[in-house]
């Protein structure tokens, strides 16, 4: 994934797409920061990169909301433009219906019967659908299902 990001950065620079260049540099900087952090264990996996990109995506969504609240339409448009480029690197998110269906299936497969089994369900959904679900939706649904 890192090599794809680098190739896309070179292409964006040749196309003089400033917004995309900015986003890709932001992602590459975040990856470099991760590699120099104490949490780094000598390997930067695609899962790590996806987590980094998701974090950046959330930051841009939050910024767009703040700019909307402040009435700064010009900055909102720039944030949303950059967010579109970021989302190109994220996997397709499960819809609410797909998420509920997946959680029900996982609850059955791990024989979860109470809230004590929530950890098993959450681990399995992360293994099966990495970075493709809304953790808030999953946890609230699991809680309501396993009461």
PDB file of C-alpha atoms in Angstrom:
ATOM      1  CA  UNK A   1       0.000   0.000   0.000  1.00  0.00           C
ATOM      2  CA  UNK A   2       2.899   2.333   0.725  1.00  0.00           C
ATOM      3  CA  UNK A   3       4.222   1.936  -2.798  1.00  0.00           C
ATOM      4  CA  UNK A   4       0.760   2.718  -4.229  1.00  0.00           C
ATOM      5  CA  UNK A   5       0.645   5.889  -2.138  1.00  0.00           C
ATOM      6  CA  UNK A   6       4.074   6.881  -3.445  1.00  0.00           C
ATOM      7  CA  UNK A   7       3.080   6.205  -7.065  1.00  0.00           C
ATOM      8  CA  UNK A   8      -0.128   8.191  -6.626  1.00  0.00           C
ATOM      9  CA  UNK A   9       1.840  11.058  -5.082  1.00  0.00           C
ATOM     10  CA  UNK A  10       4.171  11.213  -8.082  1.00  0.00           C
ATOM     11  CA  UNK A  11       1.190  11.119 -10.463  1.00  0.00           C
ATOM     12  CA  UNK A  12      -0.634  13.853  -8.538  1.00  0.00           C
ATOM     13  CA  UNK A  13       2.487  16.017  -8.609  1.00  0.00           C
ATOM     14  CA  UNK A  14       2.799  15.582 -12.377  1.00  0.00           C
ATOM     15  CA  UNK A  15      -0.889  16.475 -12.774  1.00  0.00           C
ATOM     16  CA  UNK A  16      -0.388  19.484 -10.480  1.00  0.00           C
ATOM     17  CA  UNK A  17      -3.324  18.323  -8.328  1.00  0.00           C
ATOM     18  CA  UNK A  18      -2.420  20.335  -5.223  1.00  0.00           C
ATOM     19  CA  UNK A  19      -5.278  19.019  -3.089  1.00  0.00           C
ATOM     20  CA  UNK A  20      -4.384  15.382  -3.722  1.00  0.00           C
ATOM     21  CA  UNK A  21      -0.670  16.049  -3.230  1.00  0.00           C
ATOM     22  CA  UNK A  22      -1.468  17.642   0.135  1.00  0.00           C
ATOM     23  CA  UNK A  23      -3.523  14.643   1.241  1.00  0.00           C
ATOM     24  CA  UNK A  24      -0.958  12.087   0.125  1.00  0.00           C
ATOM     25  CA  UNK A  25       1.839  13.965   1.850  1.00  0.00           C
ATOM     26  CA  UNK A  26      -0.279  14.105   5.000  1.00  0.00           C
ATOM     27  CA  UNK A  27      -0.760  10.319   4.856  1.00  0.00           C
ATOM     28  CA  UNK A  28       2.919   9.671   4.164  1.00  0.00           C
ATOM     29  CA  UNK A  29       3.908  11.938   7.067  1.00  0.00           C
ATOM     30  CA  UNK A  30       1.533  10.104   9.406  1.00  0.00           C
ATOM     31  CA  UNK A  31       3.052   6.775   8.296  1.00  0.00           C
ATOM     32  CA  UNK A  32       6.562   8.123   8.930  1.00  0.00           C
ATOM     33  CA  UNK A  33       5.492   9.345  12.360  1.00  0.00           C
ATOM     34  CA  UNK A  34       4.071   5.898  13.112  1.00  0.00           C
ATOM     35  CA  UNK A  35       7.358   4.270  12.106  1.00  0.00           C
ATOM     36  CA  UNK A  36       9.278   6.457  14.565  1.00  0.00           C
ATOM     37  CA  UNK A  37       6.802   5.987  17.426  1.00  0.00           C
ATOM     38  CA  UNK A  38       7.409   3.682  20.395  1.00  0.00           C
ATOM     39  CA  UNK A  39       4.489   1.495  19.190  1.00  0.00           C
ATOM     40  CA  UNK A  40       6.339   0.569  16.000  1.00  0.00           C
ATOM     41  CA  UNK A  41       7.445  -3.047  15.999  1.00  0.00           C
ATOM     42  CA  UNK A  42       9.612  -3.053  12.875  1.00  0.00           C
ATOM     43  CA  UNK A  43       6.847  -3.530  10.334  1.00  0.00           C
ATOM     44  CA  UNK A  44       4.165  -1.252   8.968  1.00  0.00           C
ATOM     45  CA  UNK A  45       1.364  -3.483   7.716  1.00  0.00           C
ATOM     46  CA  UNK A  46      -1.489  -2.550   5.414  1.00  0.00           C
ATOM     47  CA  UNK A  47      -3.751  -2.773   8.474  1.00  0.00           C
ATOM     48  CA  UNK A  48      -1.607  -0.131  10.209  1.00  0.00           C
ATOM     49  CA  UNK A  49      -1.791   2.079   7.132  1.00  0.00           C
ATOM     50  CA  UNK A  50      -5.583   1.665   6.935  1.00  0.00           C
ATOM     51  CA  UNK A  51      -5.865   2.656  10.594  1.00  0.00           C
ATOM     52  CA  UNK A  52      -3.739   5.753   9.932  1.00  0.00           C
ATOM     53  CA  UNK A  53      -5.841   6.703   6.906  1.00  0.00           C
ATOM     54  CA  UNK A  54      -9.071   6.206   8.874  1.00  0.00           C
ATOM     55  CA  UNK A  55      -7.747   8.502  11.579  1.00  0.00           C
ATOM     56  CA  UNK A  56      -6.905  11.176   8.993  1.00  0.00           C
ATOM     57  CA  UNK A  57     -10.345  10.738   7.416  1.00  0.00           C
ATOM     58  CA  UNK A  58     -12.014  11.335  10.768  1.00  0.00           C
ATOM     59  CA  UNK A  59      -9.919  14.447  11.333  1.00  0.00           C
ATOM     60  CA  UNK A  60     -11.005  15.865   7.973  1.00  0.00           C
ATOM     61  CA  UNK A  61     -14.671  15.058   8.691  1.00  0.00           C
ATOM     62  CA  UNK A  62     -14.413  16.817  12.044  1.00  0.00           C
ATOM     63  CA  UNK A  63     -12.706  19.818  10.441  1.00  0.00           C
ATOM     64  CA  UNK A  64     -15.389  20.041   7.759  1.00  0.00           C
ATOM     65  CA  UNK A  65     -18.060  20.040  10.478  1.00  0.00           C
ATOM     66  CA  UNK A  66     -16.266  22.773  12.431  1.00  0.00           C
ATOM     67  CA  UNK A  67     -15.911  24.901   9.300  1.00  0.00           C
ATOM     68  CA  UNK A  68     -19.588  24.353   8.501  1.00  0.00           C
ATOM     69  CA  UNK A  69     -20.534  25.511  11.990  1.00  0.00           C
ATOM     70  CA  UNK A  70     -18.315  28.575  11.563  1.00  0.00           C
ATOM     71  CA  UNK A  71     -19.842  29.402   8.181  1.00  0.00           C
ATOM     72  CA  UNK A  72     -16.570  28.968   6.279  1.00  0.00           C
ATOM     73  CA  UNK A  73     -17.917  27.449   3.058  1.00  0.00           C
ATOM     74  CA  UNK A  74     -14.592  27.802   1.229  1.00  0.00           C
ATOM     75  CA  UNK A  75     -12.764  25.711   3.832  1.00  0.00           C
ATOM     76  CA  UNK A  76     -15.587  23.146   3.966  1.00  0.00           C
ATOM     77  CA  UNK A  77     -15.268  22.567   0.230  1.00  0.00           C
ATOM     78  CA  UNK A  78     -11.496  22.068   0.512  1.00  0.00           C
ATOM     79  CA  UNK A  79     -11.877  19.597   3.407  1.00  0.00           C
ATOM     80  CA  UNK A  80     -14.529  17.616   1.533  1.00  0.00           C
ATOM     81  CA  UNK A  81     -12.378  17.566  -1.587  1.00  0.00           C
ATOM     82  CA  UNK A  82      -9.458  16.200   0.400  1.00  0.00           C
ATOM     83  CA  UNK A  83     -11.770  13.726   2.137  1.00  0.00           C
ATOM     84  CA  UNK A  84     -12.785  12.327  -1.254  1.00  0.00           C
ATOM     85  CA  UNK A  85      -9.131  11.624  -2.045  1.00  0.00           C
ATOM     86  CA  UNK A  86      -8.611  10.004   1.363  1.00  0.00           C
ATOM     87  CA  UNK A  87     -11.642   7.759   0.930  1.00  0.00           C
ATOM     88  CA  UNK A  88     -10.130   6.325  -2.268  1.00  0.00           C
ATOM     89  CA  UNK A  89      -7.699   4.415  -0.031  1.00  0.00           C
ATOM     90  CA  UNK A  90     -10.258   3.098   2.446  1.00  0.00           C
ATOM     91  CA  UNK A  91     -12.205  -0.118   1.969  1.00  0.00           C
ATOM     92  CA  UNK A  92     -15.931   0.071   1.272  1.00  0.00           C
ATOM     93  CA  UNK A  93     -17.825   0.442   4.545  1.00  0.00           C
ATOM     94  CA  UNK A  94     -20.565  -2.015   5.398  1.00  0.00           C
ATOM     95  CA  UNK A  95     -24.083  -0.617   5.349  1.00  0.00           C
ATOM     96  CA  UNK A  96     -26.112  -0.722   8.548  1.00  0.00           C
ATOM     97  CA  UNK A  97     -28.032  -3.768   7.287  1.00  0.00           C
ATOM     98  CA  UNK A  98     -24.835  -5.582   6.280  1.00  0.00           C
ATOM     99  CA  UNK A  99     -23.276  -4.768   9.652  1.00  0.00           C
ATOM    100  CA  UNK A 100     -26.248  -6.146  11.578  1.00  0.00           C
ATOM    101  CA  UNK A 101     -26.286  -9.272   9.431  1.00  0.00           C
ATOM    102  CA  UNK A 102     -22.553  -9.787   9.986  1.00  0.00           C
ATOM    103  CA  UNK A 103     -22.855  -9.271  13.752  1.00  0.00           C
ATOM    104  CA  UNK A 104     -25.751 -11.740  13.988  1.00  0.00           C
ATOM    105  CA  UNK A 105     -23.717 -14.303  12.078  1.00  0.00           C
ATOM    106  CA  UNK A 106     -20.671 -13.776  14.295  1.00  0.00           C
ATOM    107  CA  UNK A 107     -22.745 -13.967  17.490  1.00  0.00           C
ATOM    108  CA  UNK A 108     -23.981 -17.372  16.352  1.00  0.00           C
ATOM    109  CA  UNK A 109     -20.550 -18.586  15.232  1.00  0.00           C
ATOM    110  CA  UNK A 110     -18.849 -17.769  18.567  1.00  0.00           C
ATOM    111  CA  UNK A 111     -21.877 -18.929  20.605  1.00  0.00           C
ATOM    112  CA  UNK A 112     -22.134 -15.584  22.369  1.00  0.00           C
ATOM    113  CA  UNK A 113     -24.898 -15.576  24.971  1.00  0.00           C
ATOM    114  CA  UNK A 114     -24.155 -12.677  27.306  1.00  0.00           C
ATOM    115  CA  UNK A 115     -22.395  -9.329  27.465  1.00  0.00           C
ATOM    116  CA  UNK A 116     -19.330 -11.189  28.793  1.00  0.00           C
ATOM    117  CA  UNK A 117     -18.878 -12.564  25.269  1.00  0.00           C
ATOM    118  CA  UNK A 118     -18.765  -9.102  23.696  1.00  0.00           C
ATOM    119  CA  UNK A 119     -14.957  -9.186  23.417  1.00  0.00           C
ATOM    120  CA  UNK A 120     -15.107 -12.385  21.342  1.00  0.00           C
ATOM    121  CA  UNK A 121     -17.643 -10.835  18.992  1.00  0.00           C
ATOM    122  CA  UNK A 122     -15.701  -7.582  18.597  1.00  0.00           C
ATOM    123  CA  UNK A 123     -12.414  -9.441  17.920  1.00  0.00           C
ATOM    124  CA  UNK A 124     -14.055 -11.639  15.303  1.00  0.00           C
ATOM    125  CA  UNK A 125     -15.717  -8.731  13.503  1.00  0.00           C
ATOM    126  CA  UNK A 126     -12.379  -6.879  13.409  1.00  0.00           C
ATOM    127  CA  UNK A 127     -10.668  -9.972  11.981  1.00  0.00           C
ATOM    128  CA  UNK A 128     -13.413 -10.579   9.423  1.00  0.00           C
ATOM    129  CA  UNK A 129     -14.181  -6.997   8.388  1.00  0.00           C
ATOM    130  CA  UNK A 130     -11.103  -4.891   9.204  1.00  0.00           C
ATOM    131  CA  UNK A 131     -11.765  -1.158   8.870  1.00  0.00           C
ATOM    132  CA  UNK A 132     -15.115  -1.779   7.171  1.00  0.00           C
ATOM    133  CA  UNK A 133     -17.609  -1.177   9.966  1.00  0.00           C
ATOM    134  CA  UNK A 134     -18.750   1.494  12.374  1.00  0.00           C
ATOM    135  CA  UNK A 135     -17.481   0.424  15.823  1.00  0.00           C
ATOM    136  CA  UNK A 136     -20.161   2.466  17.613  1.00  0.00           C
ATOM    137  CA  UNK A 137     -22.950   0.782  15.692  1.00  0.00           C
ATOM    138  CA  UNK A 138     -21.469  -2.673  16.256  1.00  0.00           C
ATOM    139  CA  UNK A 139     -20.929  -2.250  19.989  1.00  0.00           C
ATOM    140  CA  UNK A 140     -24.387  -0.798  20.622  1.00  0.00           C
ATOM    141  CA  UNK A 141     -26.032  -3.555  18.578  1.00  0.00           C
ATOM    142  CA  UNK A 142     -24.005  -6.286  20.310  1.00  0.00           C
ATOM    143  CA  UNK A 143     -24.906  -4.826  23.719  1.00  0.00           C
ATOM    144  CA  UNK A 144     -28.610  -4.786  22.888  1.00  0.00           C
ATOM    145  CA  UNK A 145     -28.467  -8.295  21.415  1.00  0.00           C
ATOM    146  CA  UNK A 146     -26.559  -9.907  24.309  1.00  0.00           C
ATOM    147  CA  UNK A 147     -28.454  -8.466  27.290  1.00  0.00           C
TER     148      UNK A 147
END
